CSV table of C-alpha atoms and ligand atoms in Angstrom, one decimal:
chain,number,residue,atom,x,y,z
A,1,MET,CA,36.2,-8.6,20.3
A,2,THR,CA,34.1,-6.6,18.2
A,3,THR,CA,35.0,-3.0,18.8
A,4,LEU,CA,32.5,-0.3,17.5
A,5,SER,CA,35.2,2.9,18.6
A,6,GLY,CA,34.6,5.8,16.2
A,7,LYS,CA,31.2,4.2,15.5
A,8,THR,CA,27.7,5.8,16.0
A,9,ALA,CA,24.8,3.6,16.5
A,10,LEU,CA,21.1,5.1,16.3
A,11,VAL,CA,18.7,2.5,18.4
A,12,THR,CA,15.2,3.4,17.6
A,13,GLY,CA,12.6,2.4,20.5
A,14,SER,CA,15.6,2.0,23.1
A,15,THR,CA,14.6,3.6,26.3
A,16,SER,CA,13.1,0.0,27.5
A,17,GLY,CA,12.9,-3.8,26.4
A,18,ILE,CA,15.0,-5.4,23.7
A,19,GLY,CA,16.4,-1.8,21.9
A,20,LEU,CA,17.7,-0.5,25.3
A,21,GLY,CA,19.8,-4.3,25.7
A,22,ILE,CA,20.6,-3.4,22.4
A,23,ALA,CA,22.1,-0.1,23.3
A,24,LEU,CA,23.8,-1.5,26.0
A,25,VAL,CA,25.8,-4.1,24.3
A,26,LEU,CA,26.4,-1.5,21.0
A,27,ALA,CA,27.9,0.8,23.8
A,28,LYS,CA,30.2,-1.5,26.2
A,29,ALA,CA,31.7,-2.8,22.6
A,30,GLY,CA,32.9,0.9,22.3
A,31,ALA,CA,30.3,2.5,20.5
A,32,LYS,CA,28.6,6.0,20.4
A,33,LEU,CA,25.0,5.7,21.2
A,34,ILE,CA,22.1,7.8,20.1
A,35,LEU,CA,18.8,6.6,21.9
A,36,ASN,CA,15.1,7.1,20.9
A,37,GLY,CA,11.9,6.3,22.7
A,38,PHE,CA,9.2,7.4,25.0
A,39,GLY,CA,9.2,6.6,29.2
A,40,ASP,CA,11.9,7.3,31.5
A,41,THR,CA,14.4,8.2,29.2
A,42,SER,CA,17.1,9.8,32.3
A,43,LYS,CA,17.4,5.7,33.7
A,44,ALA,CA,18.3,4.5,29.7
A,45,ILE,CA,20.5,7.2,29.5
A,46,ALA,CA,22.3,6.3,32.6
A,47,GLU,CA,22.7,2.9,32.1
A,48,VAL,CA,24.3,3.4,28.7
A,49,ALA,CA,26.5,6.2,29.8
A,50,GLN,CA,28.2,3.7,31.9
A,51,PHE,CA,30.6,3.0,29.9
A,52,GLY,CA,31.8,5.9,29.3
A,53,GLY,CA,31.3,6.9,25.6
A,54,GLN,CA,28.5,9.5,24.5
A,55,VAL,CA,25.5,9.4,24.7
A,56,GLY,CA,22.6,11.0,23.5
A,57,HIS,CA,18.6,11.2,23.1
A,58,HIS,CA,16.3,11.8,20.4
A,59,PRO,CA,12.2,11.8,21.9
A,60,ALA,CA,11.2,11.3,17.2
A,61,ASP,CA,8.0,10.0,17.5
A,62,VAL,CA,8.7,7.4,14.9
A,63,SER,CA,5.8,7.2,13.5
A,64,ASP,CA,5.9,11.0,12.0
A,65,PRO,CA,8.5,11.0,9.0
A,66,ALA,CA,9.2,14.2,9.7
A,67,GLN,CA,10.3,13.6,13.5
A,68,ILE,CA,12.6,10.7,11.9
A,69,ALA,CA,14.6,13.4,9.7
A,70,GLU,CA,14.6,15.9,12.5
A,71,MET,CA,16.4,12.4,14.6
A,72,PHE,CA,18.9,12.7,12.0
A,73,ALA,CA,19.5,16.2,11.4
A,74,TYR,CA,20.1,15.7,15.2
A,75,ALA,CA,22.5,12.6,14.4
A,76,GLU,CA,24.4,14.2,11.8
A,77,ARG,CA,24.7,17.7,13.7
A,78,GLU,CA,25.8,16.3,17.5
A,79,PHE,CA,27.5,12.5,16.0
A,80,GLY,CA,28.8,13.1,12.6
A,81,GLY,CA,25.9,11.1,11.0
A,82,VAL,CA,25.2,7.2,11.9
A,83,ASP,CA,27.2,4.1,11.1
A,84,ILE,CA,25.2,1.8,12.6
A,85,LEU,CA,20.8,2.0,12.3
A,86,VAL,CA,18.8,-0.8,14.5
A,87,ASN,CA,15.0,0.1,13.3
A,88,ASN,CA,13.4,-1.7,16.6
A,89,ALA,CA,10.6,0.2,18.0
A,90,GLY,CA,7.7,-1.2,17.7
A,91,ILE,CA,4.1,-1.9,19.3
A,92,GLN,CA,1.5,-4.6,19.3
A,93,HIS,CA,-2.3,-4.9,19.2
A,94,VAL,CA,-4.1,-8.4,19.5
A,95,ALA,CA,-7.8,-8.3,18.2
A,96,ALA,CA,-9.3,-10.4,15.2
A,97,VAL,CA,-9.5,-8.5,11.9
A,98,GLU,CA,-13.0,-7.8,11.6
A,99,GLU,CA,-12.8,-6.3,14.9
A,100,PHE,CA,-9.1,-4.9,14.9
A,101,PRO,CA,-9.4,-0.7,15.2
A,102,VAL,CA,-8.4,0.8,11.8
A,103,GLU,CA,-6.3,3.5,13.7
A,104,ARG,CA,-4.0,0.6,15.8
A,105,TRP,CA,-3.6,-0.8,12.2
A,106,ASP,CA,-2.1,3.0,11.0
A,107,SER,CA,0.0,3.1,13.5
A,108,ILE,CA,0.9,-0.1,13.5
A,109,ILE,CA,1.8,0.2,9.9
A,110,ALA,CA,3.8,3.5,10.3
A,111,ILE,CA,5.6,2.2,13.7
A,112,ASN,CA,6.9,-1.2,12.8
A,113,LEU,CA,7.1,-0.9,8.9
A,114,SER,CA,6.9,2.5,7.5
A,115,SER,CA,9.4,3.6,9.9
A,116,VAL,CA,12.2,1.5,9.0
A,117,PHE,CA,12.0,2.7,4.7
A,118,HIS,CA,11.9,6.3,6.4
A,119,SER,CA,15.0,5.8,8.6
A,120,THR,CA,16.8,3.6,5.8
A,121,ARG,CA,16.3,6.4,3.3
A,122,LEU,CA,17.6,8.9,5.7
A,123,GLY,CA,20.5,6.7,6.7
A,124,LEU,CA,21.7,4.9,3.8
A,125,PRO,CA,23.4,7.9,2.1
A,126,GLY,CA,25.7,8.7,5.2
A,127,MET,CA,26.9,4.9,4.9
A,128,ARG,CA,27.8,4.4,1.3
A,129,ALA,CA,29.8,8.4,2.0
A,130,LYS,CA,31.7,7.2,4.7
A,131,GLY,CA,32.6,3.4,2.9
A,132,TRP,CA,30.8,1.5,5.8
A,133,GLY,CA,27.4,0.7,7.7
A,134,ARG,CA,25.1,-1.5,9.2
A,135,ILE,CA,21.5,-1.9,8.8
A,136,VAL,CA,19.9,-4.2,11.2
A,137,ASN,CA,15.7,-4.5,11.4
A,138,ILE,CA,14.5,-6.5,14.9
A,139,ALA,CA,11.6,-8.1,13.2
A,140,SER,CA,9.8,-11.0,14.7
A,141,VAL,CA,9.2,-14.8,13.9
A,142,HIS,CA,6.0,-13.3,12.8
A,143,GLY,CA,8.0,-11.9,9.9
A,144,GLN,CA,7.6,-15.3,8.5
A,145,VAL,CA,4.9,-17.2,10.2
A,146,GLY,CA,1.2,-15.7,11.4
A,147,SER,CA,-0.6,-15.6,14.5
A,148,VAL,CA,-3.9,-15.4,15.5
A,149,GLY,CA,-5.3,-11.9,16.7
A,150,LYS,CA,-1.9,-10.3,15.1
A,151,ALA,CA,-2.7,-9.1,11.3
A,152,ALA,CA,-1.3,-5.6,11.6
A,153,TYR,CA,1.6,-7.0,13.2
A,154,VAL,CA,2.5,-9.9,11.3
A,155,ALA,CA,1.7,-8.1,8.1
A,156,ALA,CA,4.0,-5.3,8.9
A,157,LYS,CA,6.8,-7.8,10.4
A,158,HIS,CA,6.5,-9.7,6.4
A,159,GLY,CA,6.9,-6.1,5.2
A,160,VAL,CA,10.5,-5.9,6.8
A,161,ILE,CA,11.7,-8.6,5.7
A,162,GLY,CA,10.7,-8.0,2.1
A,163,LEU,CA,12.2,-4.1,2.6
A,164,THR,CA,15.5,-5.3,4.3
A,165,LYS,CA,15.7,-8.7,1.1
A,166,VAL,CA,15.8,-5.0,-1.0
A,167,VAL,CA,18.1,-2.7,1.1
A,168,GLY,CA,20.1,-6.1,1.0
A,169,LEU,CA,20.4,-6.8,-2.5
A,170,GLU,CA,20.6,-2.4,-3.0
A,171,THR,CA,24.0,-2.1,-1.1
A,172,ALA,CA,25.3,-6.0,-1.5
A,173,THR,CA,28.2,-4.5,-3.8
A,174,SER,CA,29.0,-2.1,-1.0
A,175,ASN,CA,30.8,-1.9,3.4
A,176,VAL,CA,27.0,-1.3,3.7
A,177,THR,CA,24.6,-4.6,5.2
A,178,CYS,CA,21.1,-4.9,5.9
A,179,ASN,CA,19.4,-7.7,7.8
A,180,ALA,CA,16.3,-8.6,9.8
A,181,ILE,CA,16.8,-10.2,13.3
A,182,CYS,CA,13.2,-12.4,13.9
A,183,PRO,CA,13.1,-12.7,17.7
A,184,GLY,CA,10.5,-15.2,19.1
A,185,TRP,CA,9.1,-14.0,22.8
A,186,VAL,CA,11.5,-12.1,24.4
A,187,LEU,CA,10.1,-10.9,27.9
A,188,THR,CA,9.7,-6.9,27.6
A,189,PRO,CA,7.0,-4.6,28.4
A,190,LEU,CA,5.2,-5.8,24.8
A,191,VAL,CA,5.4,-9.4,26.0
A,192,GLN,CA,4.5,-8.8,29.8
A,193,LYS,CA,1.0,-7.1,28.6
A,194,GLN,CA,-0.3,-10.5,26.5
A,195,ILE,CA,0.5,-12.4,29.9
A,196,ASP,CA,-1.4,-9.4,31.9
A,197,ASP,CA,-4.4,-9.8,29.7
A,198,ARG,CA,-4.3,-13.8,30.5
A,199,VAL,CA,-3.9,-13.1,34.0
A,200,ALA,CA,-7.0,-11.0,33.9
A,201,THR,CA,-8.9,-13.7,32.6
A,202,GLY,CA,-8.6,-15.4,36.0
A,203,THR,CA,-5.3,-17.6,35.0
A,204,ASP,CA,-2.5,-17.7,37.7
A,205,PRO,CA,0.5,-15.6,36.4
A,206,GLN,CA,3.3,-18.4,36.7
A,207,GLN,CA,0.7,-20.2,34.6
A,208,ALA,CA,0.2,-17.6,32.2
A,209,GLN,CA,3.7,-17.2,31.3
A,210,HIS,CA,4.4,-21.0,31.0
A,211,ASP,CA,1.0,-21.4,28.4
A,212,LEU,CA,2.5,-18.4,26.7
A,213,LEU,CA,5.9,-20.0,26.0
A,214,ALA,CA,4.7,-23.6,25.6
A,215,GLU,CA,2.1,-22.7,23.4
A,216,LYS,CA,5.2,-21.3,20.6
A,217,GLN,CA,8.9,-21.5,22.1
A,218,PRO,CA,10.1,-25.2,22.4
A,219,SER,CA,13.1,-24.2,24.3
A,220,LEU,CA,9.9,-23.0,26.8
A,221,ALA,CA,12.6,-20.2,27.9
A,222,PHE,CA,12.8,-16.3,27.1
A,223,VAL,CA,15.0,-14.7,24.4
A,224,THR,CA,16.6,-12.0,26.4
A,225,PRO,CA,17.5,-8.5,25.0
A,226,SER,CA,21.2,-8.7,25.7
A,227,GLN,CA,21.4,-12.6,23.6
A,228,LEU,CA,19.9,-10.0,20.7
A,229,GLY,CA,22.4,-7.3,21.3
A,230,GLU,CA,25.2,-10.2,21.2
A,231,LEU,CA,23.9,-10.4,17.4
A,232,VAL,CA,23.6,-7.2,16.8
A,233,LEU,CA,27.3,-6.7,17.5
A,234,PHE,CA,27.8,-9.7,15.0
A,235,LEU,CA,26.3,-8.6,12.8
A,236,CYS,CA,28.7,-5.1,12.9
A,237,SER,CA,31.6,-7.5,12.7
A,238,GLU,CA,33.8,-8.3,10.2
A,239,ALA,CA,32.7,-11.8,10.4
A,240,GLY,CA,29.8,-10.8,9.5
A,241,ALA,CA,29.9,-8.2,6.5
A,242,GLN,CA,28.8,-11.1,4.1
A,243,VAL,CA,25.5,-11.8,5.8
A,244,ARG,CA,23.5,-10.2,3.7
A,245,GLY,CA,19.4,-9.6,3.3
A,246,ALA,CA,18.9,-12.1,6.1
A,247,ALA,CA,16.1,-13.1,8.2
A,248,TRP,CA,18.1,-14.1,11.3
A,249,ASN,CA,15.8,-16.2,13.7
A,250,ILE,CA,16.8,-16.5,17.6
A,251,ASP,CA,13.7,-17.6,18.7
A,252,GLY,CA,14.2,-21.0,21.0
A,253,GLY,CA,12.9,-23.4,18.2
A,254,TRP,CA,9.8,-21.5,17.4
A,255,LEU,CA,10.4,-21.6,13.9
A,256,ALA,CA,11.8,-25.3,13.2
A,257,GLN,CA,8.1,-26.4,14.1
B,301,NAD,P1,9.0,-2.5,24.2
B,301,NAD,O1,7.2,-2.0,24.5
B,301,NAD,O2,9.6,-2.7,25.3
B,301,NAD,O3,9.9,-1.3,23.9
B,301,NAD,C1,9.3,-0.5,22.9
B,301,NAD,C2,10.2,0.9,22.8
B,301,NAD,O4,9.6,1.4,21.3
B,301,NAD,C3,10.3,1.9,23.8
B,301,NAD,O5,11.4,2.2,23.9
B,301,NAD,C4,9.2,2.3,22.9
B,301,NAD,O6,9.4,4.2,23.8
B,301,NAD,C5,9.2,2.8,21.8
B,301,NAD,N1,7.9,3.3,21.1
B,301,NAD,C6,7.0,2.5,20.7
B,301,NAD,N2,6.6,3.7,19.7
B,301,NAD,C7,7.3,4.5,19.3
B,301,NAD,C8,7.1,5.5,18.7
B,301,NAD,N3,6.0,5.6,18.0
B,301,NAD,N4,8.6,6.4,18.4
B,301,NAD,C9,9.4,6.0,19.4
B,301,NAD,N5,9.8,5.4,19.8
B,301,NAD,C10,8.5,4.3,20.0
B,301,NAD,O7,8.7,-3.7,23.3
B,301,NAD,P2,10.1,-4.7,23.1
B,301,NAD,O8,9.4,-6.0,23.2
B,301,NAD,O9,11.4,-4.4,23.3
B,301,NAD,O10,9.7,-4.5,21.5
B,301,NAD,C11,10.9,-3.8,20.5
B,301,NAD,C12,11.0,-4.8,19.1
B,301,NAD,O11,10.9,-6.2,19.1
B,301,NAD,C13,9.5,-4.2,18.3
B,301,NAD,O12,9.8,-4.2,17.0
B,301,NAD,C14,8.8,-5.8,18.7
B,301,NAD,O13,8.1,-5.8,18.0
B,301,NAD,C15,10.3,-6.8,18.2
B,301,NAD,N6,9.9,-7.8,18.7
B,301,NAD,C16,9.6,-8.2,20.2
B,301,NAD,C17,9.3,-9.7,20.9
B,301,NAD,C18,9.2,-9.5,22.2
B,301,NAD,O14,9.3,-11.0,22.3
B,301,NAD,N7,9.3,-9.0,22.9
B,301,NAD,C19,9.4,-10.8,20.2
B,301,NAD,C20,9.9,-10.3,18.6
B,301,NAD,C21,9.8,-9.4,18.0
């Protein structure tokens, strides 16, 4: 069993959904956790704290490079740095490209792509100095294929996979690895909103959920946050030490089509 005792993991966007699921698996494996994100932070902190390790939260808005820098300064001060960086924070907006609101494009690129660059450039020197580190970027199947209405999200996630490859190469001879994970549909608030949009057009909720899966995900089952957490844990293990610059899909068969 992989033990992460003595390691500190920073998971961006970990107050709900996939990020919280990953934080729980890493905390169970013994890591200290720095949570980040909005909403009900005390509930997320309490859930992660049940495993007994140190837990902190930093409220950085990752669309702002200065706030990301403050989060890394906090990590250094309170935890002695970051050993495992999971770049997970992300948002979605669905609209045709010619109607896509410019400010939504800018936010999606800032949160889903540029924040990964800023966290990586700020986190990597500490990992190199300690001689060990793991960077895991939560991309998406939309880092490898497109879908209508998701211009900004698809562009950002393709960018995340490109950045992952470069960082994977730049760290290739070290004990730091950088990889991307590409989930298919996971039932989180981000996806529930897309189901709700279908329900708003008069579709029955069960049917809306089934239709969403049936269009893309052959398993007709959602990927779970804890399955994604276990994959992150594998990438943190010795067995995962030579997985470098990969874009690993976990998608119920989406990309096999
Ligand atoms: P979610 O909406 O449940 O959670 C997003 C998290 O990011 C929350 O904690 C939120 O507070 C935080 N966040 C949002 N904007 C932020 C900002 N500016 N600064 C800091 N934190 C911010 O979404 P999710 O479905 O768990 O998505 C997590 C990641 O997984 C995203 O990068 C998303 O693109 C990716 N993903 C999700 C799915 C899916 O089906 N849900 C599939 C593939 C990839």
